[in-house]
Amino acid sequence: MTAKEYKDLSVKEFTKAAEIYESDNAGVYNMCKKDYPDVLAELEKEPFTDLLDCGCGTGPMLTLLHRKYPDKHYTGIDLTPKMIEVAKRKNMKGVELVVGDCENLPFAEDSFDVVICCESFHHYPNPQDFFSSVYRVLRPGGRLILRDMTMNSAAVRWFCNHIEMPLIHLAGKGDVRIYGREDIRKLCDNAGLHMESFDKRGFCRLHCVVRKIR
């Protein structure tokens, strides 16, 4: 499929999911809630002022952050207009919500101390564009906290990417690919970023911290 076809599938999928995304009836999307504690713990390690949430959805992570650190400035971006529409209903002070493409972030250079991306990255058809865009908008010393799906076994990842993904597309979902440690390292290197840590946590979660050194 083309990049546009992947993105169109994602917009269609999450337009349907927007109204129930944070409810107890969200189905598979309830899995995303497992990422929030680890992201919050990572953020507690260093001070920050400006944070960007890539693939923010209806803003569940931004809601938690806004409650915990109400004096910070937050920006959320999502490809699906309906997701941003639902997020805006929360009327969170100091939170800017933008419809846009995470592969081409519409923000100035050196805008953010932290970029977070939770369970959105596997929907991006041009992953290198995302990493390069993150490099541009991060301030020197800033970091990307990435949470997504992974498998340790290269053979299992191959099965997921070449057999399971096409079946998922038939079901109307815009998943593109899951990644291993070396995949992420190469994306970082090509973007001028430094991968500080990469852990597999739980059944199929990657937890990765990436730094913009300069």
CSV table of C-alpha atoms in Angstrom, one decimal:
chain,number,residue,atom,x,y,z
A,1,MET,CA,0.0,0.0,0.0
A,2,THR,CA,1.0,3.6,-0.4
A,3,ALA,CA,1.7,5.9,2.5
A,4,LYS,CA,-1.5,7.7,1.8
A,5,GLU,CA,-3.5,4.5,1.8
A,6,TYR,CA,-2.0,3.6,5.2
A,7,LYS,CA,-2.9,7.0,6.6
A,8,ASP,CA,-6.4,6.9,5.2
A,9,LEU,CA,-7.0,3.6,6.9
A,10,SER,CA,-5.7,5.0,10.2
A,11,VAL,CA,-8.0,8.0,9.9
A,12,LYS,CA,-11.0,5.8,9.1
A,13,GLU,CA,-10.2,3.5,12.0
A,14,PHE,CA,-9.7,6.1,14.6
A,15,THR,CA,-12.6,8.3,13.5
A,16,LYS,CA,-14.8,5.3,14.4
A,17,ALA,CA,-12.9,4.8,17.7
A,18,ALA,CA,-12.8,8.4,18.9
A,19,GLU,CA,-16.0,8.6,20.9
A,20,ILE,CA,-15.2,5.4,22.9
A,21,TYR,CA,-11.4,5.6,22.9
A,22,GLU,CA,-11.1,6.3,26.7
A,23,SER,CA,-14.1,4.3,27.8
A,24,ASP,CA,-14.2,0.9,29.3
A,25,ASN,CA,-15.7,-0.3,26.0
A,26,ALA,CA,-12.6,0.7,23.9
A,27,GLY,CA,-11.7,-3.0,23.2
A,28,VAL,CA,-8.1,-3.4,22.0
A,29,TYR,CA,-7.4,0.3,22.7
A,30,ASN,CA,-7.6,-0.3,26.4
A,31,MET,CA,-4.1,-1.8,26.1
A,32,CYS,CA,-2.7,1.7,25.6
A,33,LYS,CA,-3.5,2.5,29.2
A,34,LYS,CA,-0.7,0.1,30.3
A,35,ASP,CA,1.9,2.6,28.8
A,36,TYR,CA,0.9,5.6,30.9
A,37,PRO,CA,2.7,4.7,34.2
A,38,ASP,CA,6.0,4.0,32.5
A,39,VAL,CA,5.9,7.2,30.6
A,40,LEU,CA,5.0,9.2,33.7
A,41,ALA,CA,7.9,7.5,35.5
A,42,GLU,CA,10.3,8.4,32.7
A,43,LEU,CA,9.2,12.0,32.8
A,44,GLU,CA,9.8,12.3,36.5
A,45,LYS,CA,13.5,11.7,35.9
A,46,GLU,CA,14.2,15.1,34.4
A,47,PRO,CA,12.6,18.6,34.5
A,48,PHE,CA,10.7,19.8,31.4
A,49,THR,CA,8.6,22.8,30.3
A,50,ASP,CA,7.3,22.0,26.8
A,51,LEU,CA,6.0,18.5,25.8
A,52,LEU,CA,4.7,17.2,22.5
A,53,ASP,CA,2.5,14.1,22.4
A,54,CYS,CA,2.6,12.5,18.9
A,55,GLY,CA,-0.4,10.5,18.0
A,56,CYS,CA,-2.2,12.0,21.1
A,57,GLY,CA,-5.6,10.6,20.2
A,58,THR,CA,-8.3,12.0,22.4
A,59,GLY,CA,-5.7,13.2,24.9
A,60,PRO,CA,-5.6,10.6,27.7
A,61,MET,CA,-1.9,11.0,28.3
A,62,LEU,CA,-2.2,14.8,28.1
A,63,THR,CA,-5.0,14.6,30.7
A,64,LEU,CA,-2.8,12.8,33.2
A,65,LEU,CA,0.1,15.1,32.6
A,66,HIS,CA,-2.0,18.2,32.9
A,67,ARG,CA,-3.3,17.0,36.3
A,68,LYS,CA,0.2,16.1,37.5
A,69,TYR,CA,2.1,19.1,36.1
A,70,PRO,CA,-0.5,21.8,35.5
A,71,ASP,CA,2.2,24.5,35.1
A,72,LYS,CA,3.7,23.0,32.0
A,73,HIS,CA,2.9,23.6,28.3
A,74,TYR,CA,1.6,20.7,26.3
A,75,THR,CA,0.9,20.2,22.6
A,76,GLY,CA,-0.9,17.2,21.1
A,77,ILE,CA,-0.9,16.2,17.4
A,78,ASP,CA,-3.0,13.6,15.7
A,79,LEU,CA,-3.8,12.7,12.1
A,80,THR,CA,-7.5,12.1,12.8
A,81,PRO,CA,-9.6,15.2,13.1
A,82,LYS,CA,-12.2,13.4,15.2
A,83,MET,CA,-9.7,12.5,17.8
A,84,ILE,CA,-8.6,16.1,18.2
A,85,GLU,CA,-12.3,17.2,18.3
A,86,VAL,CA,-13.0,14.9,21.2
A,87,ALA,CA,-9.7,16.0,23.0
A,88,LYS,CA,-10.7,19.7,22.7
A,89,ARG,CA,-13.9,19.1,24.6
A,90,LYS,CA,-11.8,18.7,27.7
A,91,ASN,CA,-10.9,22.4,27.6
A,92,MET,CA,-7.5,21.8,29.2
A,93,LYS,CA,-5.7,25.1,29.9
A,94,GLY,CA,-2.2,25.3,28.5
A,95,VAL,CA,-2.8,22.4,26.1
A,96,GLU,CA,-2.6,23.1,22.3
A,97,LEU,CA,-4.2,20.4,20.1
A,98,VAL,CA,-3.4,20.2,16.4
A,99,VAL,CA,-4.6,18.1,13.5
A,100,GLY,CA,-1.4,17.1,11.7
A,101,ASP,CA,1.0,14.5,10.4
A,102,CYS,CA,3.7,13.2,12.8
A,103,GLU,CA,6.0,12.5,9.9
A,104,ASN,CA,6.1,16.2,9.2
A,105,LEU,CA,5.6,18.0,12.5
A,106,PRO,CA,4.3,21.5,11.9
A,107,PHE,CA,6.4,23.2,14.7
A,108,ALA,CA,9.5,25.3,14.8
A,109,GLU,CA,13.0,24.0,15.5
A,110,ASP,CA,13.9,23.5,19.1
A,111,SER,CA,10.4,23.8,20.4
A,112,PHE,CA,10.1,21.0,22.9
A,113,ASP,CA,12.0,19.5,25.8
A,114,VAL,CA,10.2,16.1,25.4
A,115,VAL,CA,8.4,14.3,22.7
A,116,ILE,CA,6.3,11.3,23.6
A,117,CYS,CA,4.8,8.8,21.3
A,118,CYS,CA,2.6,6.0,22.7
A,119,GLU,CA,1.2,3.1,20.5
A,120,SER,CA,1.1,5.4,17.4
A,121,PHE,CA,4.5,4.7,15.8
A,122,HIS,CA,3.5,1.4,14.2
A,123,HIS,CA,1.0,3.4,12.1
A,124,TYR,CA,3.7,5.6,10.4
A,125,PRO,CA,4.5,4.5,6.8
A,126,ASN,CA,7.6,6.7,6.7
A,127,PRO,CA,9.3,6.1,10.1
A,128,GLN,CA,12.5,7.9,9.2
A,129,ASP,CA,10.6,11.0,8.4
A,130,PHE,CA,9.2,10.9,12.0
A,131,PHE,CA,12.6,10.5,13.6
A,132,SER,CA,14.0,13.3,11.5
A,133,SER,CA,11.1,15.5,12.4
A,134,VAL,CA,11.5,14.7,16.1
A,135,TYR,CA,15.2,15.8,15.8
A,136,ARG,CA,14.2,19.1,14.3
A,137,VAL,CA,11.6,20.0,17.0
A,138,LEU,CA,13.5,18.8,20.0
A,139,ARG,CA,15.8,21.2,21.9
A,140,PRO,CA,19.4,20.1,22.4
A,141,GLY,CA,19.4,17.7,25.3
A,142,GLY,CA,15.8,16.9,24.7
A,143,ARG,CA,14.4,13.4,24.5
A,144,LEU,CA,11.9,11.2,22.8
A,145,ILE,CA,10.0,8.6,24.9
A,146,LEU,CA,8.7,6.0,22.6
A,147,ARG,CA,6.3,3.2,23.5
A,148,ASP,CA,5.1,0.8,20.9
A,149,MET,CA,4.7,-2.9,20.1
A,150,THR,CA,7.7,-5.2,19.6
A,151,MET,CA,8.8,-8.8,19.7
A,152,ASN,CA,12.3,-10.0,20.6
A,153,SER,CA,12.4,-12.6,17.9
A,154,ALA,CA,13.2,-11.4,14.3
A,155,ALA,CA,11.2,-14.3,13.0
A,156,VAL,CA,8.1,-13.4,15.0
A,157,ARG,CA,8.4,-9.7,13.9
A,158,TRP,CA,8.7,-10.9,10.2
A,159,PHE,CA,5.5,-13.0,10.7
A,160,CYS,CA,3.7,-10.0,12.2
A,161,ASN,CA,4.9,-7.6,9.5
A,162,HIS,CA,4.4,-9.8,6.4
A,163,ILE,CA,1.5,-12.1,7.4
A,164,GLU,CA,-0.5,-10.6,10.2
A,165,MET,CA,-0.4,-6.9,9.0
A,166,PRO,CA,-2.0,-7.6,5.6
A,167,LEU,CA,-4.9,-9.4,7.4
A,168,ILE,CA,-5.2,-6.4,9.7
A,169,HIS,CA,-5.5,-4.2,6.7
A,170,LEU,CA,-8.4,-6.3,5.5
A,171,ALA,CA,-10.1,-5.6,8.8
A,172,GLY,CA,-9.7,-1.8,8.1
A,173,LYS,CA,-6.8,-1.0,10.4
A,174,GLY,CA,-3.8,1.1,9.3
A,175,ASP,CA,-1.0,-0.7,11.1
A,176,VAL,CA,2.3,-0.6,9.1
A,177,ARG,CA,5.1,-2.4,11.0
A,178,ILE,CA,6.6,-3.3,14.3
A,179,TYR,CA,10.2,-2.8,15.1
A,180,GLY,CA,13.2,-4.3,17.0
A,181,ARG,CA,16.1,-2.7,18.7
A,182,GLU,CA,18.4,-2.5,15.7
A,183,ASP,CA,15.6,-1.0,13.6
A,184,ILE,CA,15.1,1.8,16.1
A,185,ARG,CA,18.9,2.3,16.4
A,186,LYS,CA,19.3,2.8,12.7
A,187,LEU,CA,16.4,5.3,12.6
A,188,CYS,CA,18.1,7.2,15.4
A,189,ASP,CA,21.5,7.2,13.8
A,190,ASN,CA,20.1,8.4,10.4
A,191,ALA,CA,18.3,11.3,12.2
A,192,GLY,CA,21.3,12.3,14.3
A,193,LEU,CA,19.7,11.1,17.5
A,194,HIS,CA,21.2,8.9,20.2
A,195,MET,CA,19.3,5.8,21.5
A,196,GLU,CA,19.9,5.8,25.3
A,197,SER,CA,17.8,2.8,26.2
A,198,PHE,CA,15.6,0.1,24.6
A,199,ASP,CA,13.7,-2.4,26.8
A,200,LYS,CA,11.1,-4.9,26.0
A,201,ARG,CA,8.5,-4.7,28.8
A,202,GLY,CA,5.7,-7.0,29.4
A,203,PHE,CA,4.4,-9.2,26.6
A,204,CYS,CA,5.0,-7.1,23.5
A,205,ARG,CA,6.0,-3.5,24.6
A,206,LEU,CA,9.1,-1.6,23.7
A,207,HIS,CA,10.1,1.3,25.9
A,208,CYS,CA,12.8,3.4,24.3
A,209,VAL,CA,14.4,6.7,25.3
A,210,VAL,CA,16.1,8.7,22.6
A,211,ARG,CA,18.2,11.9,23.1
A,212,LYS,CA,19.1,14.8,20.9
A,213,ILE,CA,22.7,15.4,21.9
A,214,ARG,CA,23.1,18.7,20.0
